[in-house]
PDB file of C-alpha atoms in Angstrom:
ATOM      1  CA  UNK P  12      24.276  37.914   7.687  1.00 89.00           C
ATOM      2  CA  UNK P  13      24.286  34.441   6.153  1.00 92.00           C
ATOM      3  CA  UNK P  14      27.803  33.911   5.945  1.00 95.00           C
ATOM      4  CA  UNK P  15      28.114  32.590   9.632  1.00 94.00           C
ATOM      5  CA  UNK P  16      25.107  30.041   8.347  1.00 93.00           C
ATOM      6  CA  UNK P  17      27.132  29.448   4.865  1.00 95.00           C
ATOM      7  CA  UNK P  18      30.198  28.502   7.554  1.00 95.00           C
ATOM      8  CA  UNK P  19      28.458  25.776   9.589  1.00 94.00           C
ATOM      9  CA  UNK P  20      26.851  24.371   6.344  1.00 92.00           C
ATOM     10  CA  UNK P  21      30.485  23.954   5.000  1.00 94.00           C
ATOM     11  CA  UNK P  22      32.103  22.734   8.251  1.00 93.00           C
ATOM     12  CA  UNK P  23      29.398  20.058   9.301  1.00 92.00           C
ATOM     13  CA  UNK P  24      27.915  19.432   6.168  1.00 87.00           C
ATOM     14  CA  UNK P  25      30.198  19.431   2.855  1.00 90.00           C
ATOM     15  CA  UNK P  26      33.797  19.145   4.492  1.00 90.00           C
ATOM     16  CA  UNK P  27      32.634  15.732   6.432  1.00 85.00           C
ATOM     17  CA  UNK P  28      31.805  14.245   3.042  1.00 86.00           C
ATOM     18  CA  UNK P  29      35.562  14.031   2.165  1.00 85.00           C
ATOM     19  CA  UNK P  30      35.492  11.089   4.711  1.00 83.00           C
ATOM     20  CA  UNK P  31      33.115   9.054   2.483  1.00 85.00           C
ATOM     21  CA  UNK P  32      36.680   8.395   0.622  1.00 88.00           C
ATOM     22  CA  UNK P  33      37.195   5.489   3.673  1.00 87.00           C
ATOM     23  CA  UNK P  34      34.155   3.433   1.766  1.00 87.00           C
ATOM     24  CA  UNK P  35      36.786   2.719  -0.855  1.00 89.00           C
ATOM     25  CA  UNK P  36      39.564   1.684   2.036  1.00 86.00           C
ATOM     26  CA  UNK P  37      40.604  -0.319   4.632  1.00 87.00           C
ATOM     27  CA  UNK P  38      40.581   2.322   6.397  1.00 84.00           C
ATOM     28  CA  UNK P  39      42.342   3.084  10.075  1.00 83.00           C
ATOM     29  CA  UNK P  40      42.278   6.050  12.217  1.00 81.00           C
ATOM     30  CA  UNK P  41      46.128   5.183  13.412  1.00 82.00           C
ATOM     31  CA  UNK P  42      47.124   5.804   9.780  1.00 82.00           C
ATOM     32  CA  UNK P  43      44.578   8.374   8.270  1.00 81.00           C
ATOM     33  CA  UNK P  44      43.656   8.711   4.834  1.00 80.00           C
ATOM     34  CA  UNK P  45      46.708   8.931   2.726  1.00 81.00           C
ATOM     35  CA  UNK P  46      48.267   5.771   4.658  1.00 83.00           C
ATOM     36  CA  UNK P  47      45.035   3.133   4.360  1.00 84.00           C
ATOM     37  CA  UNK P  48      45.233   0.934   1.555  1.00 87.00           C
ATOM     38  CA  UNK P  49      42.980   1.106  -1.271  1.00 87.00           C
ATOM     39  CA  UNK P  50      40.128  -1.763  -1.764  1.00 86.00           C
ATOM     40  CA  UNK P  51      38.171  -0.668  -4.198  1.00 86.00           C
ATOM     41  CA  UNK P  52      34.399  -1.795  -3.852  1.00 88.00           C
ATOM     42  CA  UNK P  53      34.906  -4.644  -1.709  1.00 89.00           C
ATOM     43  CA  UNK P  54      33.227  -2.945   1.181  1.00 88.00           C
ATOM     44  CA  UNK P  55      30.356  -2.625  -0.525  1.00 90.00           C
ATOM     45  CA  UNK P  56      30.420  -6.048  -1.519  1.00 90.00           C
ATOM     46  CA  UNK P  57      30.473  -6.854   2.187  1.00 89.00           C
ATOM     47  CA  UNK P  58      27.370  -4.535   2.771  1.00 89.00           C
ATOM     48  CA  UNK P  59      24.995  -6.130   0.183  1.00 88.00           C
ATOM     49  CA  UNK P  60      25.833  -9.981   1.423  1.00 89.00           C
ATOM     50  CA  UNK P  61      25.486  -9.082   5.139  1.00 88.00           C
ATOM     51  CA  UNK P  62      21.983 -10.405   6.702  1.00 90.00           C
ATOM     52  CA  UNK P  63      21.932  -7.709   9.736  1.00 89.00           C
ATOM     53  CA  UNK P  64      22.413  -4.868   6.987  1.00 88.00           C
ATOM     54  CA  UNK P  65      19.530  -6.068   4.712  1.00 89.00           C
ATOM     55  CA  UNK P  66      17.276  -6.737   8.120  1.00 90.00           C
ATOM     56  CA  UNK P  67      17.957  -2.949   9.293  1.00 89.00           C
ATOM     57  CA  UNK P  68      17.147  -1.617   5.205  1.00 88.00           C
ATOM     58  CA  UNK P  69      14.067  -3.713   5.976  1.00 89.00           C
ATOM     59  CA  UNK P  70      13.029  -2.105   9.379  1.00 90.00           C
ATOM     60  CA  UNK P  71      13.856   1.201   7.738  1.00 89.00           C
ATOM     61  CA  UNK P  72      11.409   0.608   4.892  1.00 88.00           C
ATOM     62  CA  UNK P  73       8.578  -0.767   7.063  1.00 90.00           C
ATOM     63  CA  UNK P  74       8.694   2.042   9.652  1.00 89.00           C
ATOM     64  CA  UNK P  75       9.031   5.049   6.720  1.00 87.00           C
ATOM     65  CA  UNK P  76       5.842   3.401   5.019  1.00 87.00           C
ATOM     66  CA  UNK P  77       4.127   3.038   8.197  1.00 89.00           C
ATOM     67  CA  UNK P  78       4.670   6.594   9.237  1.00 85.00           C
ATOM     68  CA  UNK P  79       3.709   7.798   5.914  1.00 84.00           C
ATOM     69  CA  UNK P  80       0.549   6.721   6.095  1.00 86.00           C
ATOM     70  CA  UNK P  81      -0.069   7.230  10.009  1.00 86.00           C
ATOM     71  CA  UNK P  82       1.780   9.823  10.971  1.00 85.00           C
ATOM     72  CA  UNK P  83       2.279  12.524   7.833  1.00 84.00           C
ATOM     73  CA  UNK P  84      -1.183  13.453   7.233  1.00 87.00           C
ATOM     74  CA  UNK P  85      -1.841  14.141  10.728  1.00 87.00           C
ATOM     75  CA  UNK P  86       0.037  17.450  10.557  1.00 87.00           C
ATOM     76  CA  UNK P  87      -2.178  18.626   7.599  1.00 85.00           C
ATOM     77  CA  UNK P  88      -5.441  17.328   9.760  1.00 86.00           C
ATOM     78  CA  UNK P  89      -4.468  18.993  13.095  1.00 86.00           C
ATOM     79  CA  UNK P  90      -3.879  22.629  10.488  1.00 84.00           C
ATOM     80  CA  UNK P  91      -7.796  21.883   9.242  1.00 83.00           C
ATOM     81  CA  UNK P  92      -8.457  21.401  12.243  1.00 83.00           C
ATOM     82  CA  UNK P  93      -7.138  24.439  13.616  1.00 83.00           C
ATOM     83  CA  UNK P  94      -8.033  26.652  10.962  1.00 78.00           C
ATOM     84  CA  UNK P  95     -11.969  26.439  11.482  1.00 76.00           C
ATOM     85  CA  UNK P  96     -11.576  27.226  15.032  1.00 71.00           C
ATOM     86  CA  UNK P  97     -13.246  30.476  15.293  1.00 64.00           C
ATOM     87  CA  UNK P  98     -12.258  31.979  18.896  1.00 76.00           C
ATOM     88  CA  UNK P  99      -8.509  33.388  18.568  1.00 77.00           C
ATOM     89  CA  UNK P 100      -7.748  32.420  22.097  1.00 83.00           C
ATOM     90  CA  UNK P 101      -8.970  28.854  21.602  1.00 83.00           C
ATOM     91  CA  UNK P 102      -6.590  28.522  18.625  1.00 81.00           C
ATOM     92  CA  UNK P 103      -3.589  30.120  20.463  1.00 81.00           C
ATOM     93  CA  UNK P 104      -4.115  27.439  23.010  1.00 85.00           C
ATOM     94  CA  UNK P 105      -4.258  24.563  21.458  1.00 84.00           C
ATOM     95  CA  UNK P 106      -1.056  25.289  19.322  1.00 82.00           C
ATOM     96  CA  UNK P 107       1.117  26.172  22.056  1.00 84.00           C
ATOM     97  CA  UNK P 108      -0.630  23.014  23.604  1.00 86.00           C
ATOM     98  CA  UNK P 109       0.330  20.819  20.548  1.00 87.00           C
ATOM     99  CA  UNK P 110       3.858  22.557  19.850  1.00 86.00           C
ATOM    100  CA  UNK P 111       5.105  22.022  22.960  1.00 89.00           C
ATOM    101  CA  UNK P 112       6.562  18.348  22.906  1.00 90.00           C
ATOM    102  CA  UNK P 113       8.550  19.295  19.542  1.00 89.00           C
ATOM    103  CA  UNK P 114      11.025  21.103  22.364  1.00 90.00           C
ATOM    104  CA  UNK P 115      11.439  17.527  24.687  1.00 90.00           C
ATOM    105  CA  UNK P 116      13.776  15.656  24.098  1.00 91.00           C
ATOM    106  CA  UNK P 117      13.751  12.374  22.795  1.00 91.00           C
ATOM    107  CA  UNK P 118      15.043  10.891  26.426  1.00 92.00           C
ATOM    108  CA  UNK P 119      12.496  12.810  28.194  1.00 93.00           C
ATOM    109  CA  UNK P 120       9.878  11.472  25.442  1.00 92.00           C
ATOM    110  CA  UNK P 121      10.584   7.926  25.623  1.00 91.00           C
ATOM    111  CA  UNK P 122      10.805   8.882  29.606  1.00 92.00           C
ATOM    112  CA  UNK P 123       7.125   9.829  29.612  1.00 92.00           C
ATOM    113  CA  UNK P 124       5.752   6.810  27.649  1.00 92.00           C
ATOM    114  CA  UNK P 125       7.645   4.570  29.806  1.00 91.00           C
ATOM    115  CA  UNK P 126       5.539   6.133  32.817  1.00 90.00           C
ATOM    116  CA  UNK P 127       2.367   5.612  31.113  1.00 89.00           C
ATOM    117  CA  UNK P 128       2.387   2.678  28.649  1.00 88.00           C
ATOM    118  CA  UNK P 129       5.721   0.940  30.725  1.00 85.00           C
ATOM    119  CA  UNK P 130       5.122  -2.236  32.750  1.00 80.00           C
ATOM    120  CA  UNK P 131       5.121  -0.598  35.747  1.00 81.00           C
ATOM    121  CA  UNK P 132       3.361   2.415  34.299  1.00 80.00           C
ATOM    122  CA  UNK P 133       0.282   4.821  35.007  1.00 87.00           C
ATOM    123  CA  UNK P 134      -2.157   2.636  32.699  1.00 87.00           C
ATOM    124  CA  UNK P 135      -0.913  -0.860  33.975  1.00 86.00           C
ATOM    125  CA  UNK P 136      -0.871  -0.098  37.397  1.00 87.00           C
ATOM    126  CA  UNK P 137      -4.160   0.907  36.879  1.00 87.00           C
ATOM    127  CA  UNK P 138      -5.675  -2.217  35.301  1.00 86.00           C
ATOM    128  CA  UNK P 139      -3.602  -4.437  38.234  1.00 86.00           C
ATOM    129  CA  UNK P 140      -5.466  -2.522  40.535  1.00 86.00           C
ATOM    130  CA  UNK P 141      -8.683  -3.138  39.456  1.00 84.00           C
ATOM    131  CA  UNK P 142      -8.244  -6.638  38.958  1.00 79.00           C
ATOM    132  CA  UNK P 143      -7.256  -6.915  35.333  1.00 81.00           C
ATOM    133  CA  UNK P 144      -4.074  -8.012  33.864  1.00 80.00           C
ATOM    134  CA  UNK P 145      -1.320  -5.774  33.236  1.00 75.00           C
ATOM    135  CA  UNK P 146       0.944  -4.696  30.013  1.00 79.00           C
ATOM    136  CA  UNK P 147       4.420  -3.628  28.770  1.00 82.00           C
ATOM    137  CA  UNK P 148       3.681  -1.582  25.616  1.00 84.00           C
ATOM    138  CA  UNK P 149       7.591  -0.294  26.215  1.00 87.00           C
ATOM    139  CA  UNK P 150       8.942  -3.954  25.612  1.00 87.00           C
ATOM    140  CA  UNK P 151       6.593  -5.681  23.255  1.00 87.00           C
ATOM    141  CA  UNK P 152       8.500  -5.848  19.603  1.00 89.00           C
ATOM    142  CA  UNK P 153       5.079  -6.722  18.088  1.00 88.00           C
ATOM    143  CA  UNK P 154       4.047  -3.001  19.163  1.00 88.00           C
ATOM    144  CA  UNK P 155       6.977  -1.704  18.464  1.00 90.00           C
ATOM    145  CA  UNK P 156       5.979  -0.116  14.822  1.00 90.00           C
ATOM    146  CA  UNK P 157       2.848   1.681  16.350  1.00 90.00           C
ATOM    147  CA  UNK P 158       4.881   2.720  19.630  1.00 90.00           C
ATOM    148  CA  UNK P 159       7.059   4.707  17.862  1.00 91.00           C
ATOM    149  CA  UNK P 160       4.595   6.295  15.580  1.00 90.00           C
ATOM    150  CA  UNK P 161       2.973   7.484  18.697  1.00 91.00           C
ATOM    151  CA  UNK P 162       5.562   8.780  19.580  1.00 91.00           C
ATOM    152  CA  UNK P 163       6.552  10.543  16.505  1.00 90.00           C
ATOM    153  CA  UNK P 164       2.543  11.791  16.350  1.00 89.00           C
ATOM    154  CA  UNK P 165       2.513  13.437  19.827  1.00 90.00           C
ATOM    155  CA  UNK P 166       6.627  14.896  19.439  1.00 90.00           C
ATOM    156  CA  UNK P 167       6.034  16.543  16.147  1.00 86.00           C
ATOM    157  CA  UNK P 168       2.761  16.310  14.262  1.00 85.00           C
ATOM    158  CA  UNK P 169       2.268  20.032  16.344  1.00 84.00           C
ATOM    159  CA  UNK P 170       5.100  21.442  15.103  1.00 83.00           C
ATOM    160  CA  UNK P 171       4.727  20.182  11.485  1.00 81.00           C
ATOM    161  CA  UNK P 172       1.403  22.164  11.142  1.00 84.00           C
ATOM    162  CA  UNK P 173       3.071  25.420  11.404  1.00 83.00           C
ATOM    163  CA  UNK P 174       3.951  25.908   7.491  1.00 82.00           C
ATOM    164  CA  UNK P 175       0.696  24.160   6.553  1.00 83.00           C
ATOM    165  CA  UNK P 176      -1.146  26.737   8.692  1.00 81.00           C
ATOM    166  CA  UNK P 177       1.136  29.335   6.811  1.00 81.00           C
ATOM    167  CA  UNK P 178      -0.542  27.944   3.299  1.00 81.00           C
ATOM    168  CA  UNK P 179      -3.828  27.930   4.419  1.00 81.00           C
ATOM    169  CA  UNK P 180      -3.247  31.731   5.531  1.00 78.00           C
ATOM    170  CA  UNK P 181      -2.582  32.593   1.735  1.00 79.00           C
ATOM    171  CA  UNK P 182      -6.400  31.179   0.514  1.00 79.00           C
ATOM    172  CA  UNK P 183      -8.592  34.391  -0.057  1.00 78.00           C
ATOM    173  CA  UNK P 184     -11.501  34.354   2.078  1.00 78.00           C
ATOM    174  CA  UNK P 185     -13.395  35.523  -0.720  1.00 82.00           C
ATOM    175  CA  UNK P 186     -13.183  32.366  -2.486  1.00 81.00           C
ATOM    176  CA  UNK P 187     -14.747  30.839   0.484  1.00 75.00           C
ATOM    177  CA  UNK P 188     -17.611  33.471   0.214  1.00 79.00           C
ATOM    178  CA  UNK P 189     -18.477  33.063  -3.523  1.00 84.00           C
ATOM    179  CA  UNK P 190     -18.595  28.986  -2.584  1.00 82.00           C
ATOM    180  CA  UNK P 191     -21.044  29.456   0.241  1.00 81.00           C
ATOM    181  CA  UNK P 192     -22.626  32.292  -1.384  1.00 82.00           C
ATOM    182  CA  UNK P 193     -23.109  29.431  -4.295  1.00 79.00           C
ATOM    183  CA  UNK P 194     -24.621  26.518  -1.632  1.00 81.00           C
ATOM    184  CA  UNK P 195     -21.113  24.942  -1.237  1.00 80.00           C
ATOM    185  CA  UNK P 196     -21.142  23.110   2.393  1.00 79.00           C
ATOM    186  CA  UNK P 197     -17.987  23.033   4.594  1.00 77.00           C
ATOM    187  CA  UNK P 198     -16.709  19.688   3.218  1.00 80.00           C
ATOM    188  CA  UNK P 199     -17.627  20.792  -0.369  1.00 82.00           C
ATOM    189  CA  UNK P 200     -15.177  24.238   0.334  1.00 79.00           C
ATOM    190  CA  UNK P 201     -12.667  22.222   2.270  1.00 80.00           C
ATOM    191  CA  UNK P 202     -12.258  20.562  -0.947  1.00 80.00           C
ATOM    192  CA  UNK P 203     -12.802  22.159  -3.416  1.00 80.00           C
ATOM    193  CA  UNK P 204     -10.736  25.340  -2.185  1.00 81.00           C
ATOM    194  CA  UNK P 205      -8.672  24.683   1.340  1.00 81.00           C
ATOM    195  CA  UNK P 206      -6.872  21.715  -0.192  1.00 81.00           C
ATOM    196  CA  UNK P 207      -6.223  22.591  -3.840  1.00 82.00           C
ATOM    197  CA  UNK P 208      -4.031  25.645  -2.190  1.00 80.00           C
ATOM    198  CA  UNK P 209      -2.407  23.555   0.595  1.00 82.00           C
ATOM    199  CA  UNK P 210      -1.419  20.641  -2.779  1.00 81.00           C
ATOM    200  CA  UNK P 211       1.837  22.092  -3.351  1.00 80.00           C
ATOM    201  CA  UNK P 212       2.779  22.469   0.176  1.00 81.00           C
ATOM    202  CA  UNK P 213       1.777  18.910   0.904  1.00 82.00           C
ATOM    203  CA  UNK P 214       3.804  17.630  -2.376  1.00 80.00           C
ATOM    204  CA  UNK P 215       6.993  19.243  -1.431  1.00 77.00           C
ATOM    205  CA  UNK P 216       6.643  18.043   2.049  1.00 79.00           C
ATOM    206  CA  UNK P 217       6.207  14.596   0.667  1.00 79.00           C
ATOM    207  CA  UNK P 218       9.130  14.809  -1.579  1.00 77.00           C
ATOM    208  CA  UNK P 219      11.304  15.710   1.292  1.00 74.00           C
ATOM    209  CA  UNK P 220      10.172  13.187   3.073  1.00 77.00           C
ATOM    210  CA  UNK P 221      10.980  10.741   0.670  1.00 75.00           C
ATOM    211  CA  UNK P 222      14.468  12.166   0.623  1.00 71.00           C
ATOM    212  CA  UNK P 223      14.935  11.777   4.230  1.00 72.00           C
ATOM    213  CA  UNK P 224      12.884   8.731   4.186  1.00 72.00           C
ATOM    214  CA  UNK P 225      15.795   5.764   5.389  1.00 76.00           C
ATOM    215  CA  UNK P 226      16.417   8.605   8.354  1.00 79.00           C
ATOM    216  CA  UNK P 227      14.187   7.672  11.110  1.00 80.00           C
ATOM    217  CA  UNK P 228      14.778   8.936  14.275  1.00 78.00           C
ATOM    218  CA  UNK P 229      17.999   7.701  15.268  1.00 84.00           C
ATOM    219  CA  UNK P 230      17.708   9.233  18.906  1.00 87.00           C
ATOM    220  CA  UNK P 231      14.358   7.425  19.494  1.00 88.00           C
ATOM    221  CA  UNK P 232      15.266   4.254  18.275  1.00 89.00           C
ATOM    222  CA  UNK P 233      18.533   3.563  19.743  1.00 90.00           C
ATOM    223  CA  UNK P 234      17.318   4.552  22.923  1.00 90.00           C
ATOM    224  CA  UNK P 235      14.561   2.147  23.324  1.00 89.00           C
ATOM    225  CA  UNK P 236      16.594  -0.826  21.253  1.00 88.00           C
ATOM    226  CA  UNK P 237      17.907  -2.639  23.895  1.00 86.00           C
ATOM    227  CA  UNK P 238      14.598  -3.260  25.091  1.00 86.00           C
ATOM    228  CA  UNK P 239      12.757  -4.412  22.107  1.00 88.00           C
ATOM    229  CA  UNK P 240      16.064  -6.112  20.501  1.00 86.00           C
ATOM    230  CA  UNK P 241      17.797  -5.570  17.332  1.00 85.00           C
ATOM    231  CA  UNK P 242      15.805  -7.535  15.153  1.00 89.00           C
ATOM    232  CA  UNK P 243      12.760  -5.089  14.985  1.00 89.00           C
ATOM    233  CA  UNK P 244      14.657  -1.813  16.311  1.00 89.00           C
ATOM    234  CA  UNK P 245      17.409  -1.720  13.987  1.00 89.00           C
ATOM    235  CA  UNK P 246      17.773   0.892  11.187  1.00 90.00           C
ATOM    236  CA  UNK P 247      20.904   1.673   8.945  1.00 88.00           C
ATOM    237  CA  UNK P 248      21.752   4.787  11.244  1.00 88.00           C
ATOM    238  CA  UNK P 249      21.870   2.562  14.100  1.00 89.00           C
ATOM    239  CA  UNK P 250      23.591  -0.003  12.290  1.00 89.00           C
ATOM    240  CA  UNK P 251      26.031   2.376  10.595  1.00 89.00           C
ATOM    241  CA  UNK P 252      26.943   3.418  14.449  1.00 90.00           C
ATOM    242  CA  UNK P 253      27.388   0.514  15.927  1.00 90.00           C
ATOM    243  CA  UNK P 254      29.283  -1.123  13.286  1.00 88.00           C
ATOM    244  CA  UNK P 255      31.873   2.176  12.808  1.00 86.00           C
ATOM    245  CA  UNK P 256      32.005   3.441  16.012  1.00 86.00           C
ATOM    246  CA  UNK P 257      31.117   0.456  18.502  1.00 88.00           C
ATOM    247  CA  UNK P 258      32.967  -2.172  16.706  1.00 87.00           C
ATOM    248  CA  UNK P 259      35.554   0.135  14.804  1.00 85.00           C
ATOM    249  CA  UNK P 260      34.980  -1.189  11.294  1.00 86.00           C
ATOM    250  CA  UNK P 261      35.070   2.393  10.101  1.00 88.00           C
ATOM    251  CA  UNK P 262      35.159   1.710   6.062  1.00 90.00           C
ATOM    252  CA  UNK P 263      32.376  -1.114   6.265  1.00 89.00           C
ATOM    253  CA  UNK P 264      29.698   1.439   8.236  1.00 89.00           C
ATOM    254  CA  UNK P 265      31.293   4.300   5.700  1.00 89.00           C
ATOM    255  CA  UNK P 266      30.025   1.856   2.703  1.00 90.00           C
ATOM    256  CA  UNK P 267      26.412   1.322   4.423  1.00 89.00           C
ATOM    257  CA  UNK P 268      26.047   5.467   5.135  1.00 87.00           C
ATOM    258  CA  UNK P 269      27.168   6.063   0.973  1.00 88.00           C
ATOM    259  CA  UNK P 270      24.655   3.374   0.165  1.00 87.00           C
ATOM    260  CA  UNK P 271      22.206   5.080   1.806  1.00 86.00           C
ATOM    261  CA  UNK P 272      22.963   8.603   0.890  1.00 85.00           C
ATOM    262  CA  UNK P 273      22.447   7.754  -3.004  1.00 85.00           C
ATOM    263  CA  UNK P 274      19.601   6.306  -2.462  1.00 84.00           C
ATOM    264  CA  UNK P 275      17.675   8.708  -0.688  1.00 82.00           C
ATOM    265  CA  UNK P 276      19.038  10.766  -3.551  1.00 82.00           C
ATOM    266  CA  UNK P 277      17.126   8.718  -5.905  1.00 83.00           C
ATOM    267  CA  UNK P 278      14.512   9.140  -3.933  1.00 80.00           C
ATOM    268  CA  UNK P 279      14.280  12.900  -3.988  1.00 79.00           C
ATOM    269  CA  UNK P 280      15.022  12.800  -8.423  1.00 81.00           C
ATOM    270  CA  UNK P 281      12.376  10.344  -8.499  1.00 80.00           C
ATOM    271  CA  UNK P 282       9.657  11.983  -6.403  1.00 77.00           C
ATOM    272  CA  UNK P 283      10.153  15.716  -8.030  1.00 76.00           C
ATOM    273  CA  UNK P 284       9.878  14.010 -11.283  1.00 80.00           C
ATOM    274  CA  UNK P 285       6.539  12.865  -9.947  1.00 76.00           C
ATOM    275  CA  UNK P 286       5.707  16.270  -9.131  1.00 73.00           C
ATOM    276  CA  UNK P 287       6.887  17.220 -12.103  1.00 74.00           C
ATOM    277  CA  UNK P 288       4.556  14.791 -13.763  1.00 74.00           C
ATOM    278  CA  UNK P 289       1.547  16.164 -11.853  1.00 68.00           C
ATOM    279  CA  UNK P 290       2.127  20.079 -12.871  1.00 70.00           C
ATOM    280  CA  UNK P 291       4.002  20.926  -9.742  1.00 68.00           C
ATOM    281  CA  UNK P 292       7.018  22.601  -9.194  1.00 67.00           C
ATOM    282  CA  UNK P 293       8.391  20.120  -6.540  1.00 65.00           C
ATOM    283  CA  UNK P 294      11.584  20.945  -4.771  1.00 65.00           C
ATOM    284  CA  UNK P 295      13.530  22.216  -8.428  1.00 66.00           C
ATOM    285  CA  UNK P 296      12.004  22.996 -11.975  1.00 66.00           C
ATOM    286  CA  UNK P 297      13.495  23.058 -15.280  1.00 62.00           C
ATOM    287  CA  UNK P 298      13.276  26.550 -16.671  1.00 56.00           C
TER     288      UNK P 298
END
């Protein structure tokens, strides 16, 4: 049953890694592999000293930190949230309710914010109208950081609650009991009990995170980058595109996409050694 899984893991995963051999090339699609000379590091060379590489690291870094702090704890809020909801059909609603967007698309999400928050949108058509000045929230690079958060808040934070609400499922009620049975308030329970069990959930999630940390929405961004320019929009996926397969410098953008793979390798050693540190299991323990 897994093997057709195991398949398109191989195919689309593993296999495609053979091509991070053109990093070390001059590398041409009109001659393959075995015909484009060697060159050693030198692309790599060319990665660190370019300005528009280290500006998109730099817009990567700022908009992972920024949606670390703004936009992964609001999965683990909206699950709190949820959970002390006592009427079943009240907590049905509001997850299909919050799960939904996780199914649009990122067109049809950056479509929807342009109708509300655009220049010509539902909120500044309504402030013209009643004599106040309008905005474009759409276009604005200074807004840009908290745009897409939003964005990333109201497409997935539902979604991401799911395998938190799964934790909280495994906390025996009991436990609750004995606490209010001993004077324990709500807040004192919440956490003293609710988010002890959800700490190793939250720690792998984190470490994950980290991993995929310097991969930020590459559909989101590069659709709304020609209208906030380059300067603030640009991440190393983007940039990795448009310098392999807009401009054709195929060994150069290979170089950038290695650089970035071992680092967000790092990443994930360093943050389950963290874990490791702090008595969890992480993603991987020693036995």
């Amino acid at each position: 049953m897994t093997l057709p899984a195991v398949l398109l893991l191989v195919v689309f995963a593993y296999v495609p890694m053979l091509g991070n051999i053109m990093a070390f090339q001059q590398y041409s699609p009109y001659t393959g592999f075995f015909s484009s000379p060697f060159v050693g590091i030198s692309n790599f060379a060319r990665v660190f000293a370019n300005p528009l590489f280290l500006n998109a690291v730099g817009n990567t870094l700022v908009i992972t930190a920024f949606q670390l702090v703004f936009f992964f704890p609001v999965p683990i809020l909206l699950a709190l949230l949820l959970n002390s909801v006592l009427s079943p059909r009240l907590r049905v609603f509001v997850q299909s309710v919050v799960y939904l967007p996780h199914f649009f698309s990122w067109v049809l999400v950056v479509t929807i914010f342009q109708q509300i928050f655009g220049g010509a949108g539902l909120i500044s058509q309504t402030l013209r109208n009643n004599g106040y000045s309008g905005f474009d929230l759409m276009t604005n690079p200074d807004t840009f950081l908290v745009l897409i958060t939003m964005q990333s808040v109201w497409k997935d934070a539902g979604w991401g609650i799911i395998i938190f609400l799964a934790a909280l499922g495994t906390v025996d009620p009991a436990l609750h009991e004995a606490a209010a049975s001993d004077g324990a308030g709500r807040w004192r329970r919440m956490w003293h009990i609710t988010l002890p069990a959800l700490r190793p959930v939250i720690i792998l999630l984190l470490i994950l995170r980290l991993g995929d940390s310097l991969t930020v929405g590459f559909e989101q961004l590069i659709l709304q980058r020609g209208a906030v320019g380059a300067q603030v929009s640009e991440v190393i996926d983007t940039y990795v595109y448009y310098q392999g397969v807009v401009y054709g410098d195929w060994s150069f953008a290979a170089a950038a996409g290695l650089v970035k793979g071992l680092v967000s390798l790092a990443l994930v050693l360093g943050a389950n050694k963290l874990a490791h540190v702090f008595g969890e299991s992480g993603v991987y323990k020693r036995s």
